[in-house]
Amino acid sequence: EITPDNNLLETPVEVTSRRVRTLVVDAAPRWDLRFLDHALRRDSGFETTIVVAEPGGAAPLPADVEGWARYDLVVLGDVPVALLPAASQEALVEAVEERGVGVVLQPGGEHLPRDYAAAPLERLFPVDVDHRAGGGSGAVEAADFKPFRMRVTARGAMHPALAISGDATRNRAAWNAMPPFFRVAAARVASPAATVIAEVDRPAGMAGDGPVPLVAEAPAGRGRVAWIGTEETFRWRRNVGDALFWRFWGQLLRSVARRDDRPWDADWLVVTPARCEPGSPVFVEANLVDGAGKPLPAPAGTAQKVSVRGPDGADVALELRPGGRDGLWQGSFVPAAAGRFTLALPKRGGALSTDLVGAEPTRERALAGVDRETRRALADLTGGTVVEPGDLEGLRAVLAARPTETRRLVEDEVWDTWPVLVALVGLYVVDVAVRRLSGLS
């Protein structure tokens, strides 16, 4: 082996025995819900309740703040407003803003977001929705032969939901290659406090400028809200199963859910991801409160100074800006070298600190991202074969094989095809014309 130094991989790990209490609500068993149901039940880190209720039916949903606050996370699909009356919506909004409950919204083409125009729940939307789009459905269908393709933003490549490796470039390349889809919620623009994780090109005739926010996240009081503007993430399972579908959903749900280690009334400093390769940006977030546990005001234009000490012992200053609510501060940092970085934020009575691991690039262990189906089809057409990177014996056998000749007899009827009929009729017409013009008939 040429480079044995990278056989040891150092990475921070968060360990918890606490299960995320999750409520999933939808009006129909959509494809995304079916696969999400199976994945949630297999993940021992979630304690899940799933409610599928038809419009007009009885749904055992919470009606007050205490009922919603029993859950750390609420996932709302294409839920009709009849299942969530205004009083229940107000209670959910209060549970998010005052009790820290997380909410994930996944609109469809029937009820959400159309039913919630000017309703209490709309206050939680991290995007501004054009409710008149799609004939009043709030969703837009893709044009013929022009499906939507997800495009990850620069900030999205650092988001925990899309974390695959420590290299932001590889993360973006992997998610940008997801299969296309055919319907998207008509979001004009993201709210000022929202972080756009992924977007799609705005279709012709849709109100607004620039790309359409597809996946966005924003703080909402003491909680967080995420928006997934398509109900077709199940397409990401094509040929790979849950490898990317649950990677996205599991990481997004955990990043939005209420967490005991990051309460709104305590000081904390975190960096995401906690391990990255040099040159890949990381996201830094801090929560600051006063002596009474109340969030410190975060007026616009102010900043919090964070000291970043690199592996060479040199300090770099980093500024965190207001993150959309009092007490929350956000910023980003790009490590330039491998090694351990220590981030420290001075505060009355001490300092907050956290570590970041700048890892050596792992490209030696990365397999090339090839389109195997296309290569197999090409091999079939040319009489070749596809050899996987680790199958050296198979490659040796292919190279040592002698050329072979194969004959194949193909029989087909040609008289019942229209080109043959046209040719015969044409020859007959020419023959008759030549005979008459020459006086032979």
CSV table of C-alpha atoms in Angstrom, one decimal:
chain,number,residue,atom,x,y,z
A,1,GLU,CA,0.0,0.0,0.0
A,2,ILE,CA,1.4,3.3,-1.0
A,3,THR,CA,-0.2,5.5,1.7
A,4,PRO,CA,-0.7,3.8,5.0
A,5,ASP,CA,-1.0,7.0,7.0
A,6,ASN,CA,-4.8,7.4,6.2
A,7,ASN,CA,-5.7,3.9,7.5
A,8,LEU,CA,-6.8,5.6,10.7
A,9,LEU,CA,-9.9,7.8,10.6
A,10,GLU,CA,-10.7,10.2,13.4
A,11,THR,CA,-14.3,11.4,13.7
A,12,PRO,CA,-16.5,12.9,16.5
A,13,VAL,CA,-19.5,10.8,17.4
A,14,GLU,CA,-22.6,11.9,19.3
A,15,VAL,CA,-24.1,9.1,21.5
A,16,THR,CA,-27.5,9.3,23.1
A,17,SER,CA,-30.0,6.8,24.4
A,18,ARG,CA,-32.9,9.2,24.0
A,19,ARG,CA,-35.5,8.4,21.3
A,20,VAL,CA,-37.0,11.2,19.2
A,21,ARG,CA,-40.8,11.2,19.9
A,22,THR,CA,-42.2,11.7,16.4
A,23,LEU,CA,-45.8,12.3,15.1
A,24,VAL,CA,-46.4,11.8,11.4
A,25,VAL,CA,-49.7,13.0,10.0
A,26,ASP,CA,-51.1,12.6,6.4
A,27,ALA,CA,-54.4,12.2,4.7
A,28,ALA,CA,-53.3,9.4,2.4
A,29,PRO,CA,-50.6,6.7,2.3
A,30,ARG,CA,-48.5,8.6,-0.3
A,31,TRP,CA,-45.4,6.8,-1.6
A,32,ASP,CA,-43.1,9.0,0.5
A,33,LEU,CA,-45.1,8.2,3.6
A,34,ARG,CA,-45.0,4.4,2.9
A,35,PHE,CA,-41.2,4.3,2.7
A,36,LEU,CA,-40.8,6.8,5.5
A,37,ASP,CA,-43.0,4.6,7.7
A,38,HIS,CA,-40.9,1.6,7.1
A,39,ALA,CA,-37.6,3.5,7.7
A,40,LEU,CA,-38.8,5.1,10.9
A,41,ARG,CA,-39.9,1.8,12.4
A,42,ARG,CA,-36.6,0.3,11.6
A,43,ASP,CA,-34.6,3.1,13.2
A,44,SER,CA,-34.4,2.5,17.0
A,45,GLY,CA,-33.6,6.2,17.5
A,46,PHE,CA,-37.3,7.2,16.8
A,47,GLU,CA,-40.5,6.5,18.8
A,48,THR,CA,-43.0,7.1,16.0
A,49,THR,CA,-46.8,7.5,15.9
A,50,ILE,CA,-48.3,7.7,12.3
A,51,VAL,CA,-51.8,9.0,11.7
A,52,VAL,CA,-53.4,8.6,8.3
A,53,ALA,CA,-56.9,10.0,8.3
A,54,GLU,CA,-59.2,10.8,5.4
A,55,PRO,CA,-60.8,14.2,5.2
A,56,GLY,CA,-64.0,14.3,7.4
A,57,GLY,CA,-62.8,11.4,9.5
A,58,ALA,CA,-61.8,11.4,13.1
A,59,ALA,CA,-58.1,11.9,13.7
A,60,PRO,CA,-56.5,11.5,17.2
A,61,LEU,CA,-54.5,14.6,16.9
A,62,PRO,CA,-53.5,16.9,19.8
A,63,ALA,CA,-55.8,19.8,20.4
A,64,ASP,CA,-53.8,21.8,22.9
A,65,VAL,CA,-50.2,22.9,23.5
A,66,GLU,CA,-49.5,20.1,26.0
A,67,GLY,CA,-50.6,17.5,23.5
A,68,TRP,CA,-48.3,18.8,20.8
A,69,ALA,CA,-45.4,19.3,23.3
A,70,ARG,CA,-45.4,15.6,24.1
A,71,TYR,CA,-43.6,15.1,20.7
A,72,ASP,CA,-40.1,16.3,19.8
A,73,LEU,CA,-41.0,16.4,16.1
A,74,VAL,CA,-44.2,16.7,14.0
A,75,VAL,CA,-44.2,15.8,10.3
A,76,LEU,CA,-47.2,17.2,8.4
A,77,GLY,CA,-47.9,15.8,4.9
A,78,ASP,CA,-50.8,16.8,2.7
A,79,VAL,CA,-53.1,17.3,5.6
A,80,PRO,CA,-56.6,18.9,5.0
A,81,VAL,CA,-57.5,21.8,7.2
A,82,ALA,CA,-60.5,19.8,8.5
A,83,LEU,CA,-58.1,17.6,10.5
A,84,LEU,CA,-56.3,20.7,11.8
A,85,PRO,CA,-58.8,23.4,12.9
A,86,ALA,CA,-57.6,26.8,13.7
A,87,ALA,CA,-57.4,26.2,17.5
A,88,SER,CA,-55.2,23.1,16.9
A,89,GLN,CA,-53.0,25.1,14.6
A,90,GLU,CA,-52.6,27.8,17.1
A,91,ALA,CA,-51.6,25.2,19.7
A,92,LEU,CA,-49.0,23.7,17.4
A,93,VAL,CA,-47.5,27.1,16.6
A,94,GLU,CA,-47.2,27.8,20.3
A,95,ALA,CA,-45.7,24.4,21.0
A,96,VAL,CA,-43.0,25.2,18.3
A,97,GLU,CA,-42.3,28.8,19.4
A,98,GLU,CA,-42.5,28.3,23.2
A,99,ARG,CA,-41.7,24.6,23.8
A,100,GLY,CA,-39.1,24.0,21.1
A,101,VAL,CA,-41.1,21.3,19.1
A,102,GLY,CA,-39.7,20.7,15.6
A,103,VAL,CA,-42.0,20.6,12.5
A,104,VAL,CA,-41.3,19.3,9.0
A,105,LEU,CA,-43.8,20.3,6.3
A,106,GLN,CA,-44.1,18.2,3.1
A,107,PRO,CA,-46.8,19.7,0.9
A,108,GLY,CA,-48.8,17.8,-1.8
A,109,GLY,CA,-51.1,18.8,-4.5
A,110,GLU,CA,-54.4,18.6,-2.6
A,111,HIS,CA,-54.5,20.4,0.8
A,112,LEU,CA,-51.1,21.7,2.0
A,113,PRO,CA,-50.3,24.5,1.3
A,114,ARG,CA,-53.6,25.5,-0.4
A,115,ASP,CA,-55.9,25.0,2.6
A,116,TYR,CA,-53.7,27.1,4.9
A,117,ALA,CA,-53.7,30.4,3.2
A,118,ALA,CA,-53.9,33.0,5.9
A,119,ALA,CA,-54.3,30.2,8.5
A,120,PRO,CA,-52.3,30.1,11.8
A,121,LEU,CA,-50.1,27.3,10.5
A,122,GLU,CA,-48.8,29.5,7.7
A,123,ARG,CA,-46.8,31.5,10.2
A,124,LEU,CA,-44.5,28.5,10.5
A,125,PHE,CA,-43.8,28.3,6.7
A,126,PRO,CA,-40.1,29.1,6.0
A,127,VAL,CA,-41.1,30.1,2.5
A,128,ASP,CA,-43.7,32.5,0.9
A,129,VAL,CA,-46.1,30.4,-1.1
A,130,ASP,CA,-48.0,31.5,-4.2
A,131,HIS,CA,-51.4,29.9,-3.4
A,132,ARG,CA,-52.8,30.9,-6.8
A,133,ALA,CA,-50.3,28.8,-8.7
A,134,GLY,CA,-51.3,25.4,-10.2
A,135,GLY,CA,-54.9,26.5,-10.5
A,136,GLY,CA,-55.1,27.4,-6.8
A,137,SER,CA,-53.4,24.2,-5.6
A,138,GLY,CA,-50.2,25.9,-4.6
A,139,ALA,CA,-48.2,23.3,-6.5
A,140,VAL,CA,-46.7,23.5,-10.0
A,141,GLU,CA,-46.4,20.6,-12.5
A,142,ALA,CA,-43.3,20.2,-14.6
A,143,ALA,CA,-43.5,21.0,-18.3
A,144,ASP,CA,-43.5,18.1,-20.8
A,145,PHE,CA,-40.1,16.5,-21.1
A,146,LYS,CA,-38.7,19.1,-18.6
A,147,PRO,CA,-38.8,17.5,-15.1
A,148,PHE,CA,-37.5,19.3,-12.1
A,149,ARG,CA,-33.9,18.5,-10.9
A,150,MET,CA,-32.8,19.3,-7.4
A,151,ARG,CA,-29.7,21.6,-7.1
A,152,VAL,CA,-28.0,21.8,-3.7
A,153,THR,CA,-26.9,25.3,-2.6
A,154,ALA,CA,-23.5,26.1,-1.1
A,155,ARG,CA,-25.0,26.3,2.3
A,156,GLY,CA,-26.9,23.1,1.7
A,157,ALA,CA,-23.7,21.2,1.1
A,158,MET,CA,-22.8,22.0,4.8
A,159,HIS,CA,-26.3,21.1,6.2
A,160,PRO,CA,-26.5,17.9,8.3
A,161,ALA,CA,-29.4,16.6,6.2
A,162,LEU,CA,-27.1,16.2,3.2
A,163,ALA,CA,-23.9,15.1,5.0
A,164,ILE,CA,-22.5,12.0,3.2
A,165,SER,CA,-18.8,12.8,3.5
A,166,GLY,CA,-16.5,15.5,4.8
A,167,ASP,CA,-16.1,17.0,1.4
A,168,ALA,CA,-18.8,19.6,0.5
A,169,THR,CA,-18.1,19.2,-3.2
A,170,ARG,CA,-18.7,15.5,-3.2
A,171,ASN,CA,-21.9,16.0,-1.2
A,172,ARG,CA,-23.3,18.5,-3.7
A,173,ALA,CA,-22.3,16.2,-6.7
A,174,ALA,CA,-24.1,13.2,-5.1
A,175,TRP,CA,-27.4,15.0,-4.3
A,176,ASN,CA,-27.5,17.0,-7.6
A,177,ALA,CA,-27.5,13.6,-9.3
A,178,MET,CA,-30.8,12.5,-7.8
A,179,PRO,CA,-33.5,11.4,-10.2
A,180,PRO,CA,-35.8,14.2,-11.5
A,181,PHE,CA,-39.4,14.7,-10.3
A,182,PHE,CA,-42.6,16.2,-11.6
A,183,ARG,CA,-44.3,18.5,-9.1
A,184,VAL,CA,-43.0,21.2,-6.7
A,185,ALA,CA,-44.7,23.5,-4.2
A,186,ALA,CA,-45.0,27.0,-5.6
A,187,ALA,CA,-42.6,28.9,-3.2
A,188,ARG,CA,-41.9,32.4,-4.3
A,189,VAL,CA,-39.0,33.0,-2.0
A,190,ALA,CA,-37.6,31.8,1.4
A,191,SER,CA,-38.2,33.8,4.5
A,192,PRO,CA,-35.4,36.1,5.7
A,193,ALA,CA,-34.4,33.8,8.5
A,194,ALA,CA,-34.6,30.6,6.4
A,195,THR,CA,-31.6,28.6,5.1
A,196,VAL,CA,-32.2,27.3,1.6
A,197,ILE,CA,-30.7,23.8,1.4
A,198,ALA,CA,-31.8,22.9,-2.2
A,199,GLU,CA,-33.6,24.6,-5.0
A,200,VAL,CA,-35.0,24.0,-8.6
A,201,ASP,CA,-35.2,26.2,-11.6
A,202,ARG,CA,-38.3,28.3,-11.7
A,203,PRO,CA,-40.7,27.1,-14.4
A,204,ALA,CA,-42.1,29.5,-17.0
A,205,GLY,CA,-45.2,31.4,-15.8
A,206,MET,CA,-44.6,30.9,-12.1
A,207,ALA,CA,-44.5,34.1,-10.0
A,208,GLY,CA,-41.3,35.2,-8.5
A,209,ASP,CA,-37.6,35.6,-9.5
A,210,GLY,CA,-34.7,33.2,-9.3
A,211,PRO,CA,-34.8,29.5,-8.3
A,212,VAL,CA,-37.7,28.0,-6.4
A,213,PRO,CA,-36.7,27.0,-2.8
A,214,LEU,CA,-37.2,23.2,-2.6
A,215,VAL,CA,-35.8,22.3,0.8
A,216,ALA,CA,-35.5,25.0,3.5
A,217,GLU,CA,-35.0,25.3,7.2
A,218,ALA,CA,-35.6,28.1,9.6
A,219,PRO,CA,-35.8,28.8,13.4
A,220,ALA,CA,-39.3,29.4,14.7
A,221,GLY,CA,-39.1,30.8,18.2
A,222,ARG,CA,-37.5,28.0,20.3
A,223,GLY,CA,-38.1,25.4,17.7
A,224,ARG,CA,-37.2,24.7,14.1
A,225,VAL,CA,-39.2,24.2,10.9
A,226,ALA,CA,-38.2,22.5,7.7
A,227,TRP,CA,-39.9,22.6,4.3
A,228,ILE,CA,-39.7,19.8,1.7
A,229,GLY,CA,-41.4,21.2,-1.4
A,230,THR,CA,-41.9,17.8,-3.2
A,231,GLU,CA,-43.7,14.6,-2.3
A,232,GLU,CA,-41.4,12.6,-4.7
A,233,THR,CA,-38.3,11.9,-2.6
A,234,PHE,CA,-39.2,8.2,-3.0
A,235,ARG,CA,-37.6,8.4,-6.4
A,236,TRP,CA,-34.2,8.7,-4.7
A,237,ARG,CA,-34.6,5.0,-3.9
A,238,ARG,CA,-34.2,4.0,-7.5
A,239,ASN,CA,-31.5,1.3,-7.8
A,240,VAL,CA,-30.1,2.0,-4.3
A,241,GLY,CA,-33.0,1.5,-1.9
A,242,ASP,CA,-32.9,3.5,1.4
A,243,ALA,CA,-29.2,4.4,1.0
A,244,LEU,CA,-30.0,8.0,0.2
A,245,PHE,CA,-33.7,8.3,0.9
A,246,TRP,CA,-33.3,7.6,4.6
A,247,ARG,CA,-29.9,9.3,4.8
A,248,PHE,CA,-31.7,12.5,3.9
A,249,TRP,CA,-34.9,12.0,5.9
A,250,GLY,CA,-33.1,10.6,9.0
A,251,GLN,CA,-30.6,13.4,9.2
A,252,LEU,CA,-33.1,16.1,8.4
A,253,LEU,CA,-35.6,14.9,11.1
A,254,ARG,CA,-32.8,14.7,13.7
A,255,SER,CA,-31.6,18.2,12.8
A,256,VAL,CA,-35.1,19.7,13.2
A,257,ALA,CA,-36.3,17.8,16.3
A,258,ARG,CA,-36.1,19.2,19.8
A,259,ARG,CA,-32.9,18.2,21.4
A,260,ASP,CA,-32.0,18.0,25.1
A,261,ASP,CA,-28.3,18.9,24.4
A,262,ARG,CA,-29.2,22.1,22.6
A,263,PRO,CA,-32.0,23.7,24.7
A,264,TRP,CA,-33.1,27.3,24.0
A,265,ASP,CA,-32.4,28.4,27.6
A,266,ALA,CA,-28.8,27.4,27.8
A,267,ASP,CA,-25.5,28.3,26.2
A,268,TRP,CA,-24.0,26.1,23.5
A,269,LEU,CA,-21.6,26.2,20.6
A,270,VAL,CA,-21.7,23.6,17.8
A,271,VAL,CA,-20.0,23.1,14.5
A,272,THR,CA,-21.5,21.1,11.6
A,273,PRO,CA,-20.1,18.8,10.3
A,274,ALA,CA,-17.7,18.1,13.2
A,275,ARG,CA,-15.3,16.5,10.7
A,276,CYS,CA,-14.5,17.8,7.2
A,277,GLU,CA,-11.7,17.8,4.7
A,278,PRO,CA,-9.5,20.9,4.2
A,279,GLY,CA,-11.2,23.4,1.9
A,280,SER,CA,-14.7,22.3,2.8
A,281,PRO,CA,-16.8,24.9,4.7
A,282,VAL,CA,-18.5,24.1,8.1
A,283,PHE,CA,-21.4,25.8,9.7
A,284,VAL,CA,-21.0,27.3,13.2
A,285,GLU,CA,-24.0,28.0,15.4
A,286,ALA,CA,-24.2,29.4,19.0
A,287,ASN,CA,-27.0,29.9,21.5
A,288,LEU,CA,-26.4,32.6,24.1
A,289,VAL,CA,-28.6,33.4,27.2
A,290,ASP,CA,-28.3,35.7,30.1
A,291,GLY,CA,-28.1,34.7,33.8
A,292,ALA,CA,-31.9,34.2,34.0
A,293,GLY,CA,-31.8,31.8,31.0
A,294,LYS,CA,-33.4,34.3,28.6
A,295,PRO,CA,-32.0,34.6,25.0
A,296,LEU,CA,-29.6,37.5,24.6
A,297,PRO,CA,-30.9,40.1,22.1
A,298,ALA,CA,-29.4,39.7,18.6
A,299,PRO,CA,-30.0,43.1,16.9
A,300,ALA,CA,-29.2,43.3,13.2
A,301,GLY,CA,-25.7,44.4,12.4
A,302,THR,CA,-24.1,43.0,15.5
A,303,ALA,CA,-21.7,40.0,15.7
A,304,GLN,CA,-20.2,37.5,18.2
A,305,LYS,CA,-16.5,36.9,18.0
A,306,VAL,CA,-15.3,33.3,17.9
A,307,SER,CA,-11.6,32.4,18.1
A,308,VAL,CA,-10.5,29.5,16.0
A,309,ARG,CA,-7.2,27.9,16.9
A,310,GLY,CA,-5.7,25.7,14.2
A,311,PRO,CA,-3.4,22.7,14.5
A,312,ASP,CA,-0.4,25.1,14.0
A,313,GLY,CA,-1.4,27.1,17.1
A,314,ALA,CA,-2.4,30.2,15.2
A,315,ASP,CA,-5.7,31.9,16.0
A,316,VAL,CA,-8.2,33.1,13.4
A,317,ALA,CA,-11.1,35.4,14.2
A,318,LEU,CA,-14.6,34.3,13.1
A,319,GLU,CA,-17.8,36.4,13.3
A,320,LEU,CA,-21.2,35.0,14.0
A,321,ARG,CA,-24.2,37.0,12.8
A,322,PRO,CA,-27.8,36.9,14.2
A,323,GLY,CA,-29.6,33.7,13.2
A,324,GLY,CA,-33.2,34.8,12.9
A,325,ARG,CA,-34.2,34.9,16.6
A,326,ASP,CA,-32.8,36.3,19.9
A,327,GLY,CA,-30.0,34.2,21.3
A,328,LEU,CA,-29.1,32.4,18.0
A,329,TRP,CA,-25.9,33.3,16.1
A,330,GLN,CA,-24.6,31.7,12.9
A,331,GLY,CA,-21.5,31.7,10.7
A,332,SER,CA,-19.2,29.6,8.6
A,333,PHE,CA,-15.6,28.7,8.5
A,334,VAL,CA,-13.3,26.9,6.0
A,335,PRO,CA,-10.4,25.0,7.5
A,336,ALA,CA,-7.3,25.2,5.4
A,337,ALA,CA,-5.3,22.3,6.8
A,338,ALA,CA,-5.8,18.9,8.4
A,339,GLY,CA,-5.7,18.6,12.1
A,340,ARG,CA,-7.8,19.6,15.2
A,341,PHE,CA,-9.3,23.0,15.4
A,342,THR,CA,-10.7,24.5,18.7
A,343,LEU,CA,-13.4,27.1,18.5
A,344,ALA,CA,-13.9,29.3,21.6
A,345,LEU,CA,-16.5,32.0,22.2
A,346,PRO,CA,-15.8,34.2,25.2
A,347,LYS,CA,-18.7,34.8,27.5
A,348,ARG,CA,-19.3,36.2,31.0
A,349,GLY,CA,-18.2,33.6,33.5
A,350,GLY,CA,-16.1,31.6,31.1
A,351,ALA,CA,-16.1,30.5,27.4
A,352,LEU,CA,-17.9,28.1,25.2
A,353,SER,CA,-15.7,25.8,23.2
A,354,THR,CA,-16.0,22.9,20.7
A,355,ASP,CA,-13.7,21.0,18.4
A,356,LEU,CA,-13.5,20.5,14.7
A,357,VAL,CA,-11.5,17.7,13.0
A,358,GLY,CA,-9.9,18.6,9.7
A,359,ALA,CA,-9.3,15.2,8.2
A,360,GLU,CA,-7.0,14.2,5.4
A,361,PRO,CA,-8.8,13.8,2.1
A,362,THR,CA,-10.2,10.3,1.7
A,363,ARG,CA,-10.2,10.1,-2.1
A,364,GLU,CA,-8.0,7.0,-2.0
A,365,ARG,CA,-10.9,5.0,-0.6
A,366,ALA,CA,-13.6,6.6,-2.7
A,367,LEU,CA,-15.0,4.6,-5.6
A,368,ALA,CA,-15.6,6.4,-8.8
A,369,GLY,CA,-19.2,7.5,-9.2
A,370,VAL,CA,-20.0,5.5,-12.4
A,371,ASP,CA,-23.3,4.9,-14.2
A,372,ARG,CA,-23.2,1.1,-14.0
A,373,GLU,CA,-26.5,0.6,-15.9
A,374,THR,CA,-25.2,2.5,-18.9
A,375,ARG,CA,-21.9,0.7,-18.9
A,376,ARG,CA,-23.7,-2.7,-18.7
A,377,ALA,CA,-25.9,-1.8,-21.7
A,378,LEU,CA,-22.8,-0.7,-23.7
A,379,ALA,CA,-21.1,-3.9,-22.8
A,380,ASP,CA,-24.1,-6.0,-23.9
A,381,LEU,CA,-24.2,-4.2,-27.3
A,382,THR,CA,-20.5,-4.6,-27.9
A,383,GLY,CA,-20.0,-8.1,-26.5
A,384,GLY,CA,-17.9,-6.9,-23.6
A,385,THR,CA,-18.3,-7.1,-19.8
A,386,VAL,CA,-18.3,-4.8,-16.8
A,387,VAL,CA,-15.6,-5.4,-14.2
A,388,GLU,CA,-16.0,-3.9,-10.7
A,389,PRO,CA,-13.0,-2.1,-9.2
A,390,GLY,CA,-12.3,-4.8,-6.7
A,391,ASP,CA,-12.7,-7.8,-9.1
A,392,LEU,CA,-9.1,-8.1,-10.3
A,393,GLU,CA,-9.4,-11.8,-11.0
A,394,GLY,CA,-12.3,-11.1,-13.2
A,395,LEU,CA,-10.3,-8.4,-15.1
A,396,ARG,CA,-7.4,-10.9,-15.6
A,397,ALA,CA,-9.8,-13.4,-17.0
A,398,VAL,CA,-11.3,-10.9,-19.4
A,399,LEU,CA,-7.9,-9.7,-20.6
A,400,ALA,CA,-6.7,-13.3,-21.1
A,401,ALA,CA,-9.7,-14.5,-23.0
A,402,ARG,CA,-9.2,-15.3,-26.7
A,403,PRO,CA,-11.3,-13.7,-29.4
A,404,THR,CA,-14.3,-15.7,-30.4
A,405,GLU,CA,-16.6,-15.6,-33.4
A,406,THR,CA,-20.3,-16.1,-33.1
A,407,ARG,CA,-22.8,-16.5,-36.0
A,408,ARG,CA,-26.5,-15.8,-35.5
A,409,LEU,CA,-29.3,-16.4,-38.0
A,410,VAL,CA,-32.1,-13.9,-37.8
A,411,GLU,CA,-35.3,-14.5,-39.7
A,412,ASP,CA,-37.9,-11.8,-40.2
A,413,GLU,CA,-40.9,-11.1,-42.5
A,414,VAL,CA,-40.3,-8.1,-44.7
A,415,TRP,CA,-43.4,-8.2,-47.0
A,416,ASP,CA,-45.8,-6.8,-44.4
A,417,THR,CA,-43.9,-3.6,-43.8
A,418,TRP,CA,-44.8,-0.2,-45.3
A,419,PRO,CA,-41.3,0.6,-46.7
A,420,VAL,CA,-41.4,-2.6,-48.8
A,421,LEU,CA,-44.9,-1.8,-50.0
A,422,VAL,CA,-43.9,1.7,-51.0
A,423,ALA,CA,-40.9,0.3,-52.9
A,424,LEU,CA,-42.9,-2.3,-54.8
A,425,VAL,CA,-45.6,0.2,-55.7
A,426,GLY,CA,-43.0,2.7,-56.8
A,427,LEU,CA,-41.2,0.1,-59.0
A,428,TYR,CA,-44.6,-0.8,-60.6
A,429,VAL,CA,-45.5,2.8,-61.3
A,430,VAL,CA,-42.0,3.5,-62.9
A,431,ASP,CA,-42.3,0.3,-65.0
A,432,VAL,CA,-45.7,1.3,-66.3
A,433,ALA,CA,-44.6,4.9,-67.0
A,434,VAL,CA,-41.5,3.7,-68.9
A,435,ARG,CA,-43.5,1.3,-71.0
A,436,ARG,CA,-46.1,3.8,-72.0
A,437,LEU,CA,-43.6,6.6,-72.8
A,438,SER,CA,-41.5,4.2,-75.0
A,439,GLY,CA,-44.6,2.8,-76.8
A,440,LEU,CA,-44.0,-0.7,-75.5
A,441,SER,CA,-47.5,-1.0,-74.2
